[in-house]
Coordinates of C-alpha atoms and ligand atoms in Angstrom, one line a residue:
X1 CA 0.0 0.0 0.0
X2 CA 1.3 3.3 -0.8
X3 CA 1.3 5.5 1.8
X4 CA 0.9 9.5 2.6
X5 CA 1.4 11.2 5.7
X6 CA -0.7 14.7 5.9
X7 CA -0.7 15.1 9.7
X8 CA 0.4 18.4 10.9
X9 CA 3.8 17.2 11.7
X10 CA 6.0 14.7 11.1
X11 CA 5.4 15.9 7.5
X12 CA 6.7 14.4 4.3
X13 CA 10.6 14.9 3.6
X14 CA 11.8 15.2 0.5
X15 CA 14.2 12.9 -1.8
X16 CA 17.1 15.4 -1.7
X17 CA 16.8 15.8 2.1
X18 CA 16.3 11.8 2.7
X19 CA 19.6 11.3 0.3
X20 CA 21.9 13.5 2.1
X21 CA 20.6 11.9 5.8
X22 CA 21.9 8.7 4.4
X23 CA 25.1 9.4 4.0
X24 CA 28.1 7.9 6.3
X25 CA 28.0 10.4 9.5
X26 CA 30.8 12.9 10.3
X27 CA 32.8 14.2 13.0
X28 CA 31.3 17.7 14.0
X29 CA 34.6 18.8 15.0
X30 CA 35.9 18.8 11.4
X31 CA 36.5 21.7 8.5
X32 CA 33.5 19.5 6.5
X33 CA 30.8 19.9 9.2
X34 CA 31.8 23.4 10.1
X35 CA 31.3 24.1 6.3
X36 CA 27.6 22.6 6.4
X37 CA 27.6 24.8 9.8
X38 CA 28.3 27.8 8.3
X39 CA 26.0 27.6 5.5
X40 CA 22.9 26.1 7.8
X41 CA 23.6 29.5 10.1
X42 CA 23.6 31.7 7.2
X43 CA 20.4 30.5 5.8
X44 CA 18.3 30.1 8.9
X45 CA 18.7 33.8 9.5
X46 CA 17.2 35.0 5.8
X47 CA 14.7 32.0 7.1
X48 CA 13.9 33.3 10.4
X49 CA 14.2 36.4 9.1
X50 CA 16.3 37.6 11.6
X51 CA 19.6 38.7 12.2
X52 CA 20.8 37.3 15.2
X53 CA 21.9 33.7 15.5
X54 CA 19.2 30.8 15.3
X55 CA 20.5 28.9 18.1
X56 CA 19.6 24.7 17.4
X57 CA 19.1 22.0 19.8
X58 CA 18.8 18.5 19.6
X59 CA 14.6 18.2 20.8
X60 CA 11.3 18.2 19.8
X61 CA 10.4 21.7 19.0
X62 CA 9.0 21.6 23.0
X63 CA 12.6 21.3 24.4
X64 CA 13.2 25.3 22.6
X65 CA 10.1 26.0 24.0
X66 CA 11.5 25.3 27.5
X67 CA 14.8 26.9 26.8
X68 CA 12.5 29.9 25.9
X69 CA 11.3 30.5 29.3
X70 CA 14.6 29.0 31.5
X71 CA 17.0 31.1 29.4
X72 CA 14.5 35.0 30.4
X73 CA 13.0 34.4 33.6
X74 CA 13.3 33.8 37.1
X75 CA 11.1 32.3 39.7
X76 CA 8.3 34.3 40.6
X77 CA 8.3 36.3 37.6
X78 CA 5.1 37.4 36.1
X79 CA 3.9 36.2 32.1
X80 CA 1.0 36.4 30.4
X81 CA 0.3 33.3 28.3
X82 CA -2.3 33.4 25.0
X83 CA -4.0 30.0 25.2
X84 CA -6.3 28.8 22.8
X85 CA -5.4 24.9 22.2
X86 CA -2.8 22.0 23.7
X87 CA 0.3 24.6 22.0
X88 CA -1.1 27.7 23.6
X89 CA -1.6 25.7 26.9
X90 CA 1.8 23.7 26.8
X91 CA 3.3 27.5 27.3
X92 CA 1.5 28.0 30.7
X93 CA 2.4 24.2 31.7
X94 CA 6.2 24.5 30.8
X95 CA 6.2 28.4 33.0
X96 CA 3.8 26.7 35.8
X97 CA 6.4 23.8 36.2
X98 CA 9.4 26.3 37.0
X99 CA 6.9 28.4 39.1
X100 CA 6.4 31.3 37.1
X101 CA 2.9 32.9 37.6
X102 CA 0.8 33.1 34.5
X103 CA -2.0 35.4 33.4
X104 CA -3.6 33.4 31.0
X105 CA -5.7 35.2 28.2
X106 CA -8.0 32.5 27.2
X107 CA -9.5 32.1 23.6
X108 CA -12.1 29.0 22.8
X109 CA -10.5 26.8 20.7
X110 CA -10.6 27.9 16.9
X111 CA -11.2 31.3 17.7
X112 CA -7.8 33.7 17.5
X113 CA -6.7 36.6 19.9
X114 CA -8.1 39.7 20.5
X115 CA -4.7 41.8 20.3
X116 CA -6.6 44.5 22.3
X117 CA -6.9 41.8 25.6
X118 CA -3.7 41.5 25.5
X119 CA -3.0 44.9 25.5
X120 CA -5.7 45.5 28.2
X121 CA -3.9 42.6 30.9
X122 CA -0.5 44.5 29.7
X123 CA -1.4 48.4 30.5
X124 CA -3.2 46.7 34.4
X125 CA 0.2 45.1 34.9
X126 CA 3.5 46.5 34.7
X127 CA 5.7 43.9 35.9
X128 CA 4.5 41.3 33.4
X129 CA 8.0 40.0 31.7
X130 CA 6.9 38.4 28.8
X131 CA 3.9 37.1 26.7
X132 CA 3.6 33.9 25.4
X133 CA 2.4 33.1 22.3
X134 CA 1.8 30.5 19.4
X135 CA 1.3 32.2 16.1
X136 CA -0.2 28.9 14.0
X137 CA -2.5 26.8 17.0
X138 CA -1.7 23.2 15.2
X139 CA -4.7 21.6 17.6
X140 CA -7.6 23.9 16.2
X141 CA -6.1 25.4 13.1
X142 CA -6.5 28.7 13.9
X143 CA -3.9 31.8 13.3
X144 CA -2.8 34.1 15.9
X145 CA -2.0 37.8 14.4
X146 CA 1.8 38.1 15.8
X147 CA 2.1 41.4 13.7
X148 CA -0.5 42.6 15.5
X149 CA 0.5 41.8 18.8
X150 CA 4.0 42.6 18.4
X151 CA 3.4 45.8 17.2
X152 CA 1.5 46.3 20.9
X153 CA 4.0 44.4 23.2
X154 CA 7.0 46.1 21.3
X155 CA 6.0 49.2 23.1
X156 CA 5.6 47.5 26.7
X157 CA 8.9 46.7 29.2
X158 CA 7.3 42.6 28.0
X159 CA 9.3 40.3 25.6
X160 CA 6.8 38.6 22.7
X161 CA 8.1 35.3 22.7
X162 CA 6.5 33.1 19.6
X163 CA 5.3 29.1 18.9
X164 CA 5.6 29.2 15.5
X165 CA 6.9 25.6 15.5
X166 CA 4.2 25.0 12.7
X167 CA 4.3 28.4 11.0
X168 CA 7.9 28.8 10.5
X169 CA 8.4 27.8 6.6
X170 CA 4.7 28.2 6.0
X171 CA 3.3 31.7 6.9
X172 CA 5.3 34.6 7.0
X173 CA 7.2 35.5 10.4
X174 CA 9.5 39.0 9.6
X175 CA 10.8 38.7 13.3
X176 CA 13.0 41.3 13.3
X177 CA 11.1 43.8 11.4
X178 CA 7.5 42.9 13.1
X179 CA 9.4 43.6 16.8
X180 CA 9.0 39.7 17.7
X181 CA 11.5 39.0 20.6
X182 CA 12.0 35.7 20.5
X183 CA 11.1 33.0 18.0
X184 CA 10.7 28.7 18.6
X185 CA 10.3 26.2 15.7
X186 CA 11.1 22.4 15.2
X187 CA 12.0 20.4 11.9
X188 CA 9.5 18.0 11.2
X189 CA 6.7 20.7 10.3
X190 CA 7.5 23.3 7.4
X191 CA 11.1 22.2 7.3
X192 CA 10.8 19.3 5.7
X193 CA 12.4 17.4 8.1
X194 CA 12.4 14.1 10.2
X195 CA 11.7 15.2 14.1
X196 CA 14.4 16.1 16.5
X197 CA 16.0 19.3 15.8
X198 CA 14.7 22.7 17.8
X199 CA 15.3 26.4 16.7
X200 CA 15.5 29.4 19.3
X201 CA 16.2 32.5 18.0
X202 CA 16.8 35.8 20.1
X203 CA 16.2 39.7 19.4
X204 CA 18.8 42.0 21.6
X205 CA 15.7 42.8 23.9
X206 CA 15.6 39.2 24.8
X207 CA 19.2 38.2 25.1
X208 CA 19.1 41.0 28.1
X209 CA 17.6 39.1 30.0
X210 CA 19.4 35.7 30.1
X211 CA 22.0 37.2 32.4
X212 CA 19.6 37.7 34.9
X213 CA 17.0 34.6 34.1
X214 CA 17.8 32.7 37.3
X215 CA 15.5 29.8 36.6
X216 CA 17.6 26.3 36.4
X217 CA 19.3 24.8 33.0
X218 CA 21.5 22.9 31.8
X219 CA 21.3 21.4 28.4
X220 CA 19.1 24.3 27.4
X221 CA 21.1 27.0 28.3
X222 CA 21.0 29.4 25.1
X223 CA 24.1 31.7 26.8
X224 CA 26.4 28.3 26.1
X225 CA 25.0 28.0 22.9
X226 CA 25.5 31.4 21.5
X227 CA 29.1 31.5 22.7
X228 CA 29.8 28.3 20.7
X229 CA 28.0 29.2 17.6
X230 CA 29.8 32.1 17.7
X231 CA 32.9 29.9 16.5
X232 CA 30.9 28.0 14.2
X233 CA 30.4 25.3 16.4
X234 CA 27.6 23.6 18.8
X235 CA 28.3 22.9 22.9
X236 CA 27.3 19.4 22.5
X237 CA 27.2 17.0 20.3
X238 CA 25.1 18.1 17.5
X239 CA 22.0 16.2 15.7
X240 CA 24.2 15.7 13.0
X241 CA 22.1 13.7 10.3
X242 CA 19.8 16.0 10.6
X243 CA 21.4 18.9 10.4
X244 CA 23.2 17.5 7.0
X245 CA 19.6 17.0 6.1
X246 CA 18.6 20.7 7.2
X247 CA 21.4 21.6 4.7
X248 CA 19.2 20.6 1.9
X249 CA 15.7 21.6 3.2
X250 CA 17.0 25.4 3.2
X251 CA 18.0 25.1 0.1
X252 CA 14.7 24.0 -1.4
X253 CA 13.0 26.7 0.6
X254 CA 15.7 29.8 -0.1
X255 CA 15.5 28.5 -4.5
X256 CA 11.9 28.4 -4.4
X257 CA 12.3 31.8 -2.2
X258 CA 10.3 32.4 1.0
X259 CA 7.3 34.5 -0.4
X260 CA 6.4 31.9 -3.1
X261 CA 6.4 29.2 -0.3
X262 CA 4.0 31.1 1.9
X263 CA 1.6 31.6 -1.3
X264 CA 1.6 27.9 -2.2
X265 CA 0.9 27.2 1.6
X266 CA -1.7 29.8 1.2
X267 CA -2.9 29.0 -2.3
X268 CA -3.1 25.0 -0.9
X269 CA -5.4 26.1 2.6
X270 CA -7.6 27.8 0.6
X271 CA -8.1 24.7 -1.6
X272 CA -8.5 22.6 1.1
X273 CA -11.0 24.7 2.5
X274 CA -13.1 24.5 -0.5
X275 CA -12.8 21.4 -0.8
X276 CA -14.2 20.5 2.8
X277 CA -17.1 23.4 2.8
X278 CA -18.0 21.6 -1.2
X279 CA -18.7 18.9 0.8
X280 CA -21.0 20.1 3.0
X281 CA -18.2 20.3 5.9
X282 CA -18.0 23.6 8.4
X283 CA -14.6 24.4 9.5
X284 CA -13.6 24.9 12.8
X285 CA -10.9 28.0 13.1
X286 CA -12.9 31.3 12.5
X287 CA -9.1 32.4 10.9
X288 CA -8.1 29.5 9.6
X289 CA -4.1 29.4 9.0
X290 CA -1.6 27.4 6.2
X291 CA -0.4 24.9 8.3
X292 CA -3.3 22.7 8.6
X293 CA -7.2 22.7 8.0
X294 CA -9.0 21.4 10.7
X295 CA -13.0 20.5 10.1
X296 CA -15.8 19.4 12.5
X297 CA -16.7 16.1 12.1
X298 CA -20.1 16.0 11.2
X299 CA -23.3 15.2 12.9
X300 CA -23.4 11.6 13.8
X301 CA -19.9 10.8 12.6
X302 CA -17.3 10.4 14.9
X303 CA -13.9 12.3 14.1
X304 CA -11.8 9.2 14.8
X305 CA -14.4 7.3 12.4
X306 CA -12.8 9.8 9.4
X307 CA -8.8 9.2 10.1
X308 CA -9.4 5.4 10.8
X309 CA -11.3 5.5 7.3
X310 CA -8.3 7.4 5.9
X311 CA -5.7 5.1 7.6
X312 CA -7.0 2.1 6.0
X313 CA -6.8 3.7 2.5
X314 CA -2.9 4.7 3.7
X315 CA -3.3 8.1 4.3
X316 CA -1.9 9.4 7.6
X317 CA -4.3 12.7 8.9
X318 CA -5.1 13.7 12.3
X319 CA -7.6 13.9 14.5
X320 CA -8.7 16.5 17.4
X321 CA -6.5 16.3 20.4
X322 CA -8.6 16.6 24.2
X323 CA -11.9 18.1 24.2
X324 CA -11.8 17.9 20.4
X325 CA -11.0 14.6 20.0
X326 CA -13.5 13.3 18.1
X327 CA -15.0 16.0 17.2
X328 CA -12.7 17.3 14.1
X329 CA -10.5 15.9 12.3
X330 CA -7.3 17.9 11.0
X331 CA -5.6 17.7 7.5
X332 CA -2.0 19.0 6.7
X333 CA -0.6 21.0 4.1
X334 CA 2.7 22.0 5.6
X335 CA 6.3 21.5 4.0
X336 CA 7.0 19.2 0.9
X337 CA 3.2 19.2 -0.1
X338 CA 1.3 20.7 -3.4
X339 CA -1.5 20.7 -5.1
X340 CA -1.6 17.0 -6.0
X341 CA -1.3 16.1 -2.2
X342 CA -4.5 18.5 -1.6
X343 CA -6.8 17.0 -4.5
X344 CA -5.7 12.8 -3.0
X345 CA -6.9 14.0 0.3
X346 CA -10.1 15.6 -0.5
X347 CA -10.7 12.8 -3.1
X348 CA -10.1 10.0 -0.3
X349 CA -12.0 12.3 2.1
X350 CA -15.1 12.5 -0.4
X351 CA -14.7 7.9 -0.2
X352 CA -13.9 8.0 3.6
X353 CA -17.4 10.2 4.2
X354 CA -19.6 8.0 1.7
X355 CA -18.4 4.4 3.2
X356 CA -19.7 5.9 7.1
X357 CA -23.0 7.0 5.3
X358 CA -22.6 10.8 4.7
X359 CA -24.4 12.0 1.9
X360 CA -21.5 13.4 -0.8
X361 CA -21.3 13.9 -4.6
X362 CA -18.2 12.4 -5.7
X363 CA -16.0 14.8 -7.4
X364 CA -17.6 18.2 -5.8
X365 CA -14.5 18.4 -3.0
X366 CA -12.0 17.5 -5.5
X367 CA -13.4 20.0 -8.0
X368 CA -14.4 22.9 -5.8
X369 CA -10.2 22.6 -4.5
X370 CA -8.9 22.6 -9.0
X371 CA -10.9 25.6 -9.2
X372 CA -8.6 27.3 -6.6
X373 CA -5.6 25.8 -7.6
X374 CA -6.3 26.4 -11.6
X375 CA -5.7 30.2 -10.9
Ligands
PLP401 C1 4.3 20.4 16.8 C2 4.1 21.6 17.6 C3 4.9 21.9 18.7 C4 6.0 21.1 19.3 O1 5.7 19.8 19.5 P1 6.9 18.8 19.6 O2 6.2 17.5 19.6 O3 7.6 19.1 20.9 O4 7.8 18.9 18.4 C5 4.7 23.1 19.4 N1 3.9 24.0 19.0 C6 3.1 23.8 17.9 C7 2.2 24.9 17.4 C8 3.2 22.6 17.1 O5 2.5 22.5 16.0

C-alpha cells in the first residue's frame, strides 16, 4: 500500500533531504561539518528572518520552548500566556512547572486573539516580563495575528516570545522587522524534516535578559550555545544527520524563495478549504491558518471514524487532540506538499465520508479545491 502522511507534523521529507541523511556520519569537529555549519547559520537567519543567531538544539520543538522561558526568567516572575489549544496551553504548563505565575488570556478553541486583551492585561500590569504566544494553534487550526501583537507588546517593558513551531516555513514571520523577541520552531513541520532538531532564536531585547534569568538549566542554556555558535560550532554534540539534512531543506525553501512558499501554503489552505465546505463540511478555526485545515466532524460521525477511514486507505491525517477529540478531524498541508497532495486528500476524504454514510457527490470536493488551484 502506498502511503501518505498529511498530519500536521512529522510531514513528508523530500528525496534530496532523505539522500543526504543517508550518508556515512561525520565528526562535527571537522573543516567539513563546520562548512555545512556555516552555510545552515547563514540560511536560517534570511529563514527566520532575523539577524541574530538561530540557536539549534537536539529536541522536539518543545525542548526550545523550555529553553525559551529558562534562558529569560526567574522564579516568581510574572507572564501572560495566550491559550487557545494544547500549544497555547503547553506554554503555561512548561512556565507553571518552573513556578512562574501566569496570566492566561484564554480564547475558545478555533477562535484567534483579540490583540486589544492582550494589550488591556498589559497596561493593568507592569511587571509582566513576557507574553507567550503561538502564532499557528496546530490543535484547532486557527492563526494568531503576531504582527499585531508585536506591534503592541513592542511598546511595553514585555518580551513577545512566539510558537511558530508550525508556522515557520509556511506563513510569514518578519521577526526582526514585526518587533517579535524571540522565535521557537522544530524540523518536522514546514522544514521538511524528520523530528528532532529545535530552533531558538533571540532579538537583543531578549538576550538581556538571560543574564539575569535565574530559573535552572543545563542542556538548554541558550548563553552556552550562542558562545559556541559564535565559533561556528555547537556545545554538545550536534544532531548531525539531521542537520546534513537541514542543509538541503534550506535550500529548497531559499531557490523556491520564501514569499512563493507562503503563497503555495496559502494557495493549498484555501483549496482545502473548499474542498471540505463543497462537501457540505464547516470548518472549525474562524481564521483559519496554512499549516493545517482542521474541520468538524459531522453530525453523527465520529472524528476518529474519518482518520481510521483514511488510515485504512494509507493516508496518515489527524484527529482533534482533548476536548476535540473526536470531534474534528485535522488535514496538513505544511512543507514538501502541493496541489496533488490536496486533491488525494479531498478525493479520499469524499470515499472515507460515503463508506460511514454521509451523503457526498463524488468529485464536488476534489473539484471545488482545482478551481482554486487552476488560478
Ligand atoms: C508540533 C508543535 C509543537 C511542538 O511539538 P513537539 O512534539 O515538541 O515537536 C509546538 N507547537 C506547535 C504549534 C506545534 O505544532
Amino acid at each position: 500500500m502506498k502511503r501518505y502522511l498529511l498530519a500536521p507534523g512529522p510531514t513528508p521529507i523530500p528525496p534530496e533531504v532523505l539522500q543526504a541523511m543517508a550518508l556515512p556520519i561525520i565528526h562535527h569537529r571537522t573543516p567539513e561539518y563546520e562548512a555545512i555549519f556555516a552555510e545552515v547559520r547563514r540560511d536560517l537567519r534570511l529563514l527566520f528572518q532575523c539577524q541574530s543567531e538561530v540557536l539549534m538544539f537536539a529536541a522536539s520543538g518543545s525542548g526550545a520552548m523550555e529553553g525559551a522561558v529558562v534562558n529569560t526568567l526567574s522564579p516568581g516572575d510574572q507572564v501572560v500566556v495566550i491559550r487557545g489549544g494544547k500549544f497555547g496551553e503547553r506554554w503555561a504548563e512548561i512556565c507553571e512547572a518552573y513556578g512562574v505565575r501566569v496570566l492566561p488570556v484564554d480564547v475558545p478553541y478555533g477562535k484567534s486573539v483579540e490583540p486589544a486583551s492582550v494589550a488591556a492585561v498589559l497596561q493593568r500590569d507592569p511587571a509582566i516580563k513576557a507574553v507567550f504566544a503561538t502564532q499557528s494553534e496546530t490543535s484547532t487550526g486557527a492563526v494568531h495575528d503576531i504582527q499585531a501583537l508585536a506591534a503592541i507588546i513592542r511598546r511595553t517593558p514585555a518580551i513577545l516570545v512566539v510558537d511558530a513551531v508550525s508556522s515557520l516555513g509556511v506563513m510569514d514571520l518578519a521577526m526582526d522587522a514585526w518587533g517579535v523577541d524571540i522565535v521557537v520552531a522544530g524540523s518536522q513541520k514546514g522544514l521538511m524534516l524528520p523530528p528532532g532538531l529545535a530552533f531558538a532564536a533571540l532579538s537583543e531585547r531578549a538576550w538581556a535578559l538571560v543574564p539575569g534569568a535565574r530559573l535552572p538549566k543545563y542542556y538548554f542554556n541558550l548563553a552556552a550555545e550562542r558562545k559556541a555558535i559564535e565559533k561556528n560550532q555547537s556545545a554538545y554534540t550536534p544532531a548531525v544527520s539531521l542537520v546534513v539534512g537541514l542543509r538541503e531543506s534550506l535550500r529548497l525553501i531559499l531557490a523556491e524563495g520564501l514569499p512563493n512558499v507562503f503563497a503555495r501554503h496559502d494557495r493549498l489552505a484555501r483549496a482545502t478549504r473548499a474542498g471540505v465546505q463543497a462537501l457540505g463540511l464547516e470548518l472549525f478555526a474562524d481564521q483559519p491558518g496554512c499549516a493545517c485545515t482542521a474541520v468538524k466532524a459531522p453530525a453523527g460521525i465520529e472524528g476518529g471514524a474519518i482518520v481510521k477511514g483514511f488510515r485504512k486507505r494509507g493516508i496518515t491525517i489527524a484527529g482533534g487532540q482533548a476536548s476535540m477529540k473526536g470531534k474534528i478531524f485535522r488535514i496538513a498541508h505544511m512543507g514538501y506538499v502541493d496541489g496533488f497532495d490536496v486533491l488525494t486528500v479531498l478525493g479520499a476524504l469524499e470515499l472515507v465520508l460515503a463508506d460511514l454514510g454521509y451523503p457526498v457527490k463524488l468529485g464536488e470536493g476534489v473539484r471545488a479545491a482545482e478551481e482554486i488551484l487552476q488560478k
